[in-house]
């Protein structure tokens, strides 16, 4: 089995898809992301239907802080770029650079998640509990679901980096790093929609 790469011969052009296992992971990830897209579309639709149901609780325009959300957006978009750079490094068999860019991706994602938790605490202290209103429930569910996906992604890349810290790039781990990169781009894309639909529309009315 060609599980490891002979560095003297060089890596295949696309090590993440050079084996049947890699191709299956690639296909499986797209099927998984299609299901995730459907799930998030459902939660977006629910939020849009309930966003005006604030009752006696605070409204979006009273709470949302665009500068904070903008910083969070930049962090996540930058992390998407660093995961791309990691993928480029992988294709060039530059394992040290792959690890460096993935660690930077992890740190950016962790900072984003920390700010999201801070944001939730701030909103709670300003009277927006989960059961305060239909708007509150749909907001926390949608944005919290995205945060849970970020947390899962962080655990995923952390495990990959720790398990493969001395392995180099192989035909076994290349598809795993690539699948993570696809997943991370997906949650970044979802956040762009959240930024637009939840925050910009919330502030703009």
mmCIF file of C-alpha atoms in Angstrom:
data_model
loop_
_atom_site.group_PDB
_atom_site.id
_atom_site.type_symbol
_atom_site.label_atom_id
_atom_site.label_comp_id
_atom_site.label_asym_id
_atom_site.label_seq_id
_atom_site.Cartn_x
_atom_site.Cartn_y
_atom_site.Cartn_z
ATOM 1 C CA UNK A 1 0.000 0.000 0.000
ATOM 2 C CA UNK A 2 1.275 3.460 -0.870
ATOM 3 C CA UNK A 3 0.520 5.007 2.528
ATOM 4 C CA UNK A 4 3.729 7.004 2.731
ATOM 5 C CA UNK A 5 5.470 9.101 0.169
ATOM 6 C CA UNK A 6 8.943 8.395 -1.053
ATOM 7 C CA UNK A 7 10.382 11.901 -0.831
ATOM 8 C CA UNK A 8 13.090 10.997 -3.316
ATOM 9 C CA UNK A 9 10.431 10.363 -5.938
ATOM 10 C CA UNK A 10 8.347 13.353 -4.873
ATOM 11 C CA UNK A 11 4.679 13.620 -4.067
ATOM 12 C CA UNK A 12 1.972 13.130 -6.672
ATOM 13 C CA UNK A 13 0.610 16.379 -8.067
ATOM 14 C CA UNK A 14 -2.500 16.102 -5.903
ATOM 15 C CA UNK A 15 -1.605 13.873 -2.951
ATOM 16 C CA UNK A 16 -5.011 14.396 -1.351
ATOM 17 C CA UNK A 17 -6.713 12.626 -4.272
ATOM 18 C CA UNK A 18 -3.935 10.268 -5.376
ATOM 19 C CA UNK A 19 -5.508 7.192 -3.765
ATOM 20 C CA UNK A 20 -8.986 5.672 -3.825
ATOM 21 C CA UNK A 21 -9.268 6.427 -0.106
ATOM 22 C CA UNK A 22 -8.447 10.059 -0.780
ATOM 23 C CA UNK A 23 -11.009 10.293 -3.583
ATOM 24 C CA UNK A 24 -13.637 8.723 -1.341
ATOM 25 C CA UNK A 25 -12.890 11.232 1.427
ATOM 26 C CA UNK A 26 -13.171 14.072 -1.097
ATOM 27 C CA UNK A 27 -16.552 12.812 -2.349
ATOM 28 C CA UNK A 28 -17.773 12.036 1.160
ATOM 29 C CA UNK A 29 -16.937 15.535 2.336
ATOM 30 C CA UNK A 30 -19.000 17.101 -0.443
ATOM 31 C CA UNK A 31 -21.976 14.871 0.437
ATOM 32 C CA UNK A 32 -21.558 15.844 4.084
ATOM 33 C CA UNK A 33 -21.376 19.545 3.244
ATOM 34 C CA UNK A 34 -24.503 19.264 1.095
ATOM 35 C CA UNK A 35 -26.352 17.987 4.156
ATOM 36 C CA UNK A 36 -24.869 20.756 6.272
ATOM 37 C CA UNK A 37 -26.015 23.330 3.718
ATOM 38 C CA UNK A 38 -29.580 22.057 3.990
ATOM 39 C CA UNK A 39 -29.447 22.187 7.771
ATOM 40 C CA UNK A 40 -28.113 25.750 7.884
ATOM 41 C CA UNK A 41 -30.660 26.847 5.261
ATOM 42 C CA UNK A 42 -33.388 25.595 7.599
ATOM 43 C CA UNK A 43 -31.988 27.555 10.531
ATOM 44 C CA UNK A 44 -31.553 30.681 8.405
ATOM 45 C CA UNK A 45 -35.179 30.409 7.309
ATOM 46 C CA UNK A 46 -36.300 30.000 10.908
ATOM 47 C CA UNK A 47 -34.305 33.035 11.989
ATOM 48 C CA UNK A 48 -35.721 35.187 9.197
ATOM 49 C CA UNK A 49 -39.225 34.133 10.177
ATOM 50 C CA UNK A 50 -38.710 34.931 13.866
ATOM 51 C CA UNK A 51 -36.307 37.879 13.829
ATOM 52 C CA UNK A 52 -39.070 40.425 14.361
ATOM 53 C CA UNK A 53 -40.496 38.552 17.345
ATOM 54 C CA UNK A 54 -38.615 40.469 20.017
ATOM 55 C CA UNK A 55 -41.523 40.826 22.445
ATOM 56 C CA UNK A 56 -40.456 42.959 25.390
ATOM 57 C CA UNK A 57 -36.797 42.007 24.967
ATOM 58 C CA UNK A 58 -34.021 43.958 23.276
ATOM 59 C CA UNK A 59 -33.878 44.179 19.497
ATOM 60 C CA UNK A 60 -30.947 43.395 17.255
ATOM 61 C CA UNK A 61 -30.166 47.072 16.664
ATOM 62 C CA UNK A 62 -29.942 47.602 20.440
ATOM 63 C CA UNK A 63 -27.318 44.883 20.881
ATOM 64 C CA UNK A 64 -25.215 44.186 17.834
ATOM 65 C CA UNK A 65 -21.776 45.806 17.766
ATOM 66 C CA UNK A 66 -20.620 45.996 14.172
ATOM 67 C CA UNK A 67 -16.922 46.677 14.948
ATOM 68 C CA UNK A 68 -16.694 43.484 17.024
ATOM 69 C CA UNK A 69 -18.512 41.408 14.427
ATOM 70 C CA UNK A 70 -16.326 42.891 11.684
ATOM 71 C CA UNK A 71 -13.184 41.859 13.561
ATOM 72 C CA UNK A 72 -14.618 38.357 13.993
ATOM 73 C CA UNK A 73 -15.364 38.216 10.268
ATOM 74 C CA UNK A 74 -11.827 39.269 9.358
ATOM 75 C CA UNK A 75 -10.383 36.651 11.702
ATOM 76 C CA UNK A 76 -12.396 33.887 10.103
ATOM 77 C CA UNK A 77 -11.748 35.016 6.533
ATOM 78 C CA UNK A 78 -8.034 35.255 7.257
ATOM 79 C CA UNK A 79 -8.101 31.746 8.699
ATOM 80 C CA UNK A 80 -9.642 30.557 5.436
ATOM 81 C CA UNK A 81 -6.720 32.115 3.566
ATOM 82 C CA UNK A 82 -4.155 30.471 5.862
ATOM 83 C CA UNK A 83 -5.807 27.084 5.324
ATOM 84 C CA UNK A 84 -5.415 27.641 1.567
ATOM 85 C CA UNK A 85 -1.721 28.416 2.083
ATOM 86 C CA UNK A 86 -1.437 25.206 4.100
ATOM 87 C CA UNK A 87 -2.959 23.277 1.199
ATOM 88 C CA UNK A 88 -0.477 24.851 -1.220
ATOM 89 C CA UNK A 89 2.363 23.838 1.108
ATOM 90 C CA UNK A 90 0.983 20.295 1.214
ATOM 91 C CA UNK A 91 1.005 20.037 -2.579
ATOM 92 C CA UNK A 92 4.681 21.120 -2.548
ATOM 93 C CA UNK A 93 5.556 18.566 0.170
ATOM 94 C CA UNK A 94 6.478 21.370 2.583
ATOM 95 C CA UNK A 95 5.327 19.799 5.823
ATOM 96 C CA UNK A 96 6.789 22.455 8.124
ATOM 97 C CA UNK A 97 4.902 25.189 6.269
ATOM 98 C CA UNK A 98 1.740 23.113 6.240
ATOM 99 C CA UNK A 99 1.921 22.785 10.028
ATOM 100 C CA UNK A 100 2.719 26.475 10.473
ATOM 101 C CA UNK A 101 -0.271 27.641 8.400
ATOM 102 C CA UNK A 102 -2.570 25.125 10.058
ATOM 103 C CA UNK A 103 -1.483 26.281 13.527
ATOM 104 C CA UNK A 104 -2.155 29.880 12.485
ATOM 105 C CA UNK A 105 -5.562 28.752 11.200
ATOM 106 C CA UNK A 106 -6.216 27.131 14.577
ATOM 107 C CA UNK A 107 -5.219 30.250 16.524
ATOM 108 C CA UNK A 108 -7.361 32.532 14.350
ATOM 109 C CA UNK A 109 -10.330 30.195 14.711
ATOM 110 C CA UNK A 110 -9.844 29.944 18.482
ATOM 111 C CA UNK A 111 -9.727 33.740 18.762
ATOM 112 C CA UNK A 112 -12.918 33.982 16.727
ATOM 113 C CA UNK A 113 -14.629 31.494 19.013
ATOM 114 C CA UNK A 114 -13.448 33.352 22.110
ATOM 115 C CA UNK A 115 -14.941 36.591 20.762
ATOM 116 C CA UNK A 116 -18.196 34.819 19.945
ATOM 117 C CA UNK A 117 -18.462 33.574 23.528
ATOM 118 C CA UNK A 118 -17.677 37.085 24.762
ATOM 119 C CA UNK A 119 -20.401 38.425 22.481
ATOM 120 C CA UNK A 120 -22.973 35.972 23.851
ATOM 121 C CA UNK A 121 -22.070 36.895 27.444
ATOM 122 C CA UNK A 122 -22.462 40.585 26.614
ATOM 123 C CA UNK A 123 -25.884 40.036 25.061
ATOM 124 C CA UNK A 124 -27.007 37.941 28.019
ATOM 125 C CA UNK A 125 -25.944 40.664 30.449
ATOM 126 C CA UNK A 126 -27.975 43.142 28.379
ATOM 127 C CA UNK A 127 -31.118 41.070 28.816
ATOM 128 C CA UNK A 128 -31.053 38.717 25.823
ATOM 129 C CA UNK A 129 -31.443 35.248 27.323
ATOM 130 C CA UNK A 130 -32.196 32.215 25.192
ATOM 131 C CA UNK A 131 -35.891 32.263 26.154
ATOM 132 C CA UNK A 132 -36.312 36.049 26.173
ATOM 133 C CA UNK A 133 -38.035 36.091 22.790
ATOM 134 C CA UNK A 134 -38.417 34.209 19.519
ATOM 135 C CA UNK A 135 -35.692 36.439 18.074
ATOM 136 C CA UNK A 136 -33.316 35.512 20.913
ATOM 137 C CA UNK A 137 -33.921 31.770 20.549
ATOM 138 C CA UNK A 138 -33.475 31.770 16.778
ATOM 139 C CA UNK A 139 -30.401 34.017 17.005
ATOM 140 C CA UNK A 140 -28.607 31.919 19.630
ATOM 141 C CA UNK A 141 -29.541 28.695 17.838
ATOM 142 C CA UNK A 142 -28.246 29.811 14.438
ATOM 143 C CA UNK A 143 -25.085 31.592 15.583
ATOM 144 C CA UNK A 144 -24.459 29.012 18.305
ATOM 145 C CA UNK A 145 -24.754 26.199 15.767
ATOM 146 C CA UNK A 146 -22.099 27.886 13.677
ATOM 147 C CA UNK A 147 -19.924 28.315 16.776
ATOM 148 C CA UNK A 148 -20.282 24.606 17.513
ATOM 149 C CA UNK A 149 -19.041 23.863 13.996
ATOM 150 C CA UNK A 150 -16.032 26.131 14.584
ATOM 151 C CA UNK A 151 -15.305 24.271 17.827
ATOM 152 C CA UNK A 152 -15.538 20.936 16.004
ATOM 153 C CA UNK A 153 -13.178 22.215 13.307
ATOM 154 C CA UNK A 154 -10.665 23.366 15.915
ATOM 155 C CA UNK A 155 -10.729 19.966 17.620
ATOM 156 C CA UNK A 156 -10.336 18.296 14.214
ATOM 157 C CA UNK A 157 -7.260 20.255 13.112
ATOM 158 C CA UNK A 158 -5.710 20.058 16.577
ATOM 159 C CA UNK A 159 -6.004 16.278 16.508
ATOM 160 C CA UNK A 160 -4.579 16.108 12.980
ATOM 161 C CA UNK A 161 -1.616 18.305 13.882
ATOM 162 C CA UNK A 162 -0.804 16.379 17.041
ATOM 163 C CA UNK A 163 -1.170 12.922 15.497
ATOM 164 C CA UNK A 164 0.888 13.808 12.410
ATOM 165 C CA UNK A 165 3.436 16.138 13.987
ATOM 166 C CA UNK A 166 6.331 13.880 12.945
ATOM 167 C CA UNK A 167 4.765 11.933 10.086
ATOM 168 C CA UNK A 168 5.433 14.293 7.202
ATOM 169 C CA UNK A 169 2.982 14.456 4.335
ATOM 170 C CA UNK A 170 1.726 11.024 3.324
ATOM 171 C CA UNK A 171 -0.958 9.734 1.020
ATOM 172 C CA UNK A 172 -2.876 8.825 4.169
ATOM 173 C CA UNK A 173 -2.909 12.151 5.961
ATOM 174 C CA UNK A 174 -3.007 14.473 2.917
ATOM 175 C CA UNK A 175 -6.733 13.726 2.251
ATOM 176 C CA UNK A 176 -7.483 14.415 5.929
ATOM 177 C CA UNK A 177 -5.836 17.829 5.875
ATOM 178 C CA UNK A 178 -7.570 18.601 2.588
ATOM 179 C CA UNK A 179 -10.980 17.508 3.923
ATOM 180 C CA UNK A 180 -10.478 19.771 6.922
ATOM 181 C CA UNK A 181 -9.649 22.660 4.607
ATOM 182 C CA UNK A 182 -12.912 22.127 2.684
ATOM 183 C CA UNK A 183 -14.859 22.010 5.942
ATOM 184 C CA UNK A 184 -13.202 25.200 7.178
ATOM 185 C CA UNK A 185 -14.031 27.058 3.959
ATOM 186 C CA UNK A 186 -17.635 25.952 4.387
ATOM 187 C CA UNK A 187 -18.002 27.334 7.900
ATOM 188 C CA UNK A 188 -16.320 30.556 6.762
ATOM 189 C CA UNK A 189 -18.879 30.840 3.969
ATOM 190 C CA UNK A 190 -21.728 30.224 6.422
ATOM 191 C CA UNK A 191 -20.360 33.017 8.611
ATOM 192 C CA UNK A 192 -20.417 35.440 5.665
ATOM 193 C CA UNK A 193 -24.148 34.723 5.335
ATOM 194 C CA UNK A 194 -24.615 35.152 9.101
ATOM 195 C CA UNK A 195 -22.729 38.449 8.994
ATOM 196 C CA UNK A 196 -25.007 39.659 6.200
ATOM 197 C CA UNK A 197 -28.372 38.209 7.182
ATOM 198 C CA UNK A 198 -28.141 38.423 10.967
ATOM 199 C CA UNK A 199 -25.888 41.369 11.759
ATOM 200 C CA UNK A 200 -26.108 43.764 8.807
ATOM 201 C CA UNK A 201 -29.841 43.249 8.356
ATOM 202 C CA UNK A 202 -30.273 43.419 12.128
ATOM 203 C CA UNK A 203 -28.540 46.760 12.404
ATOM 204 C CA UNK A 204 -30.044 48.105 9.190
ATOM 205 C CA UNK A 205 -33.564 47.052 10.177
#
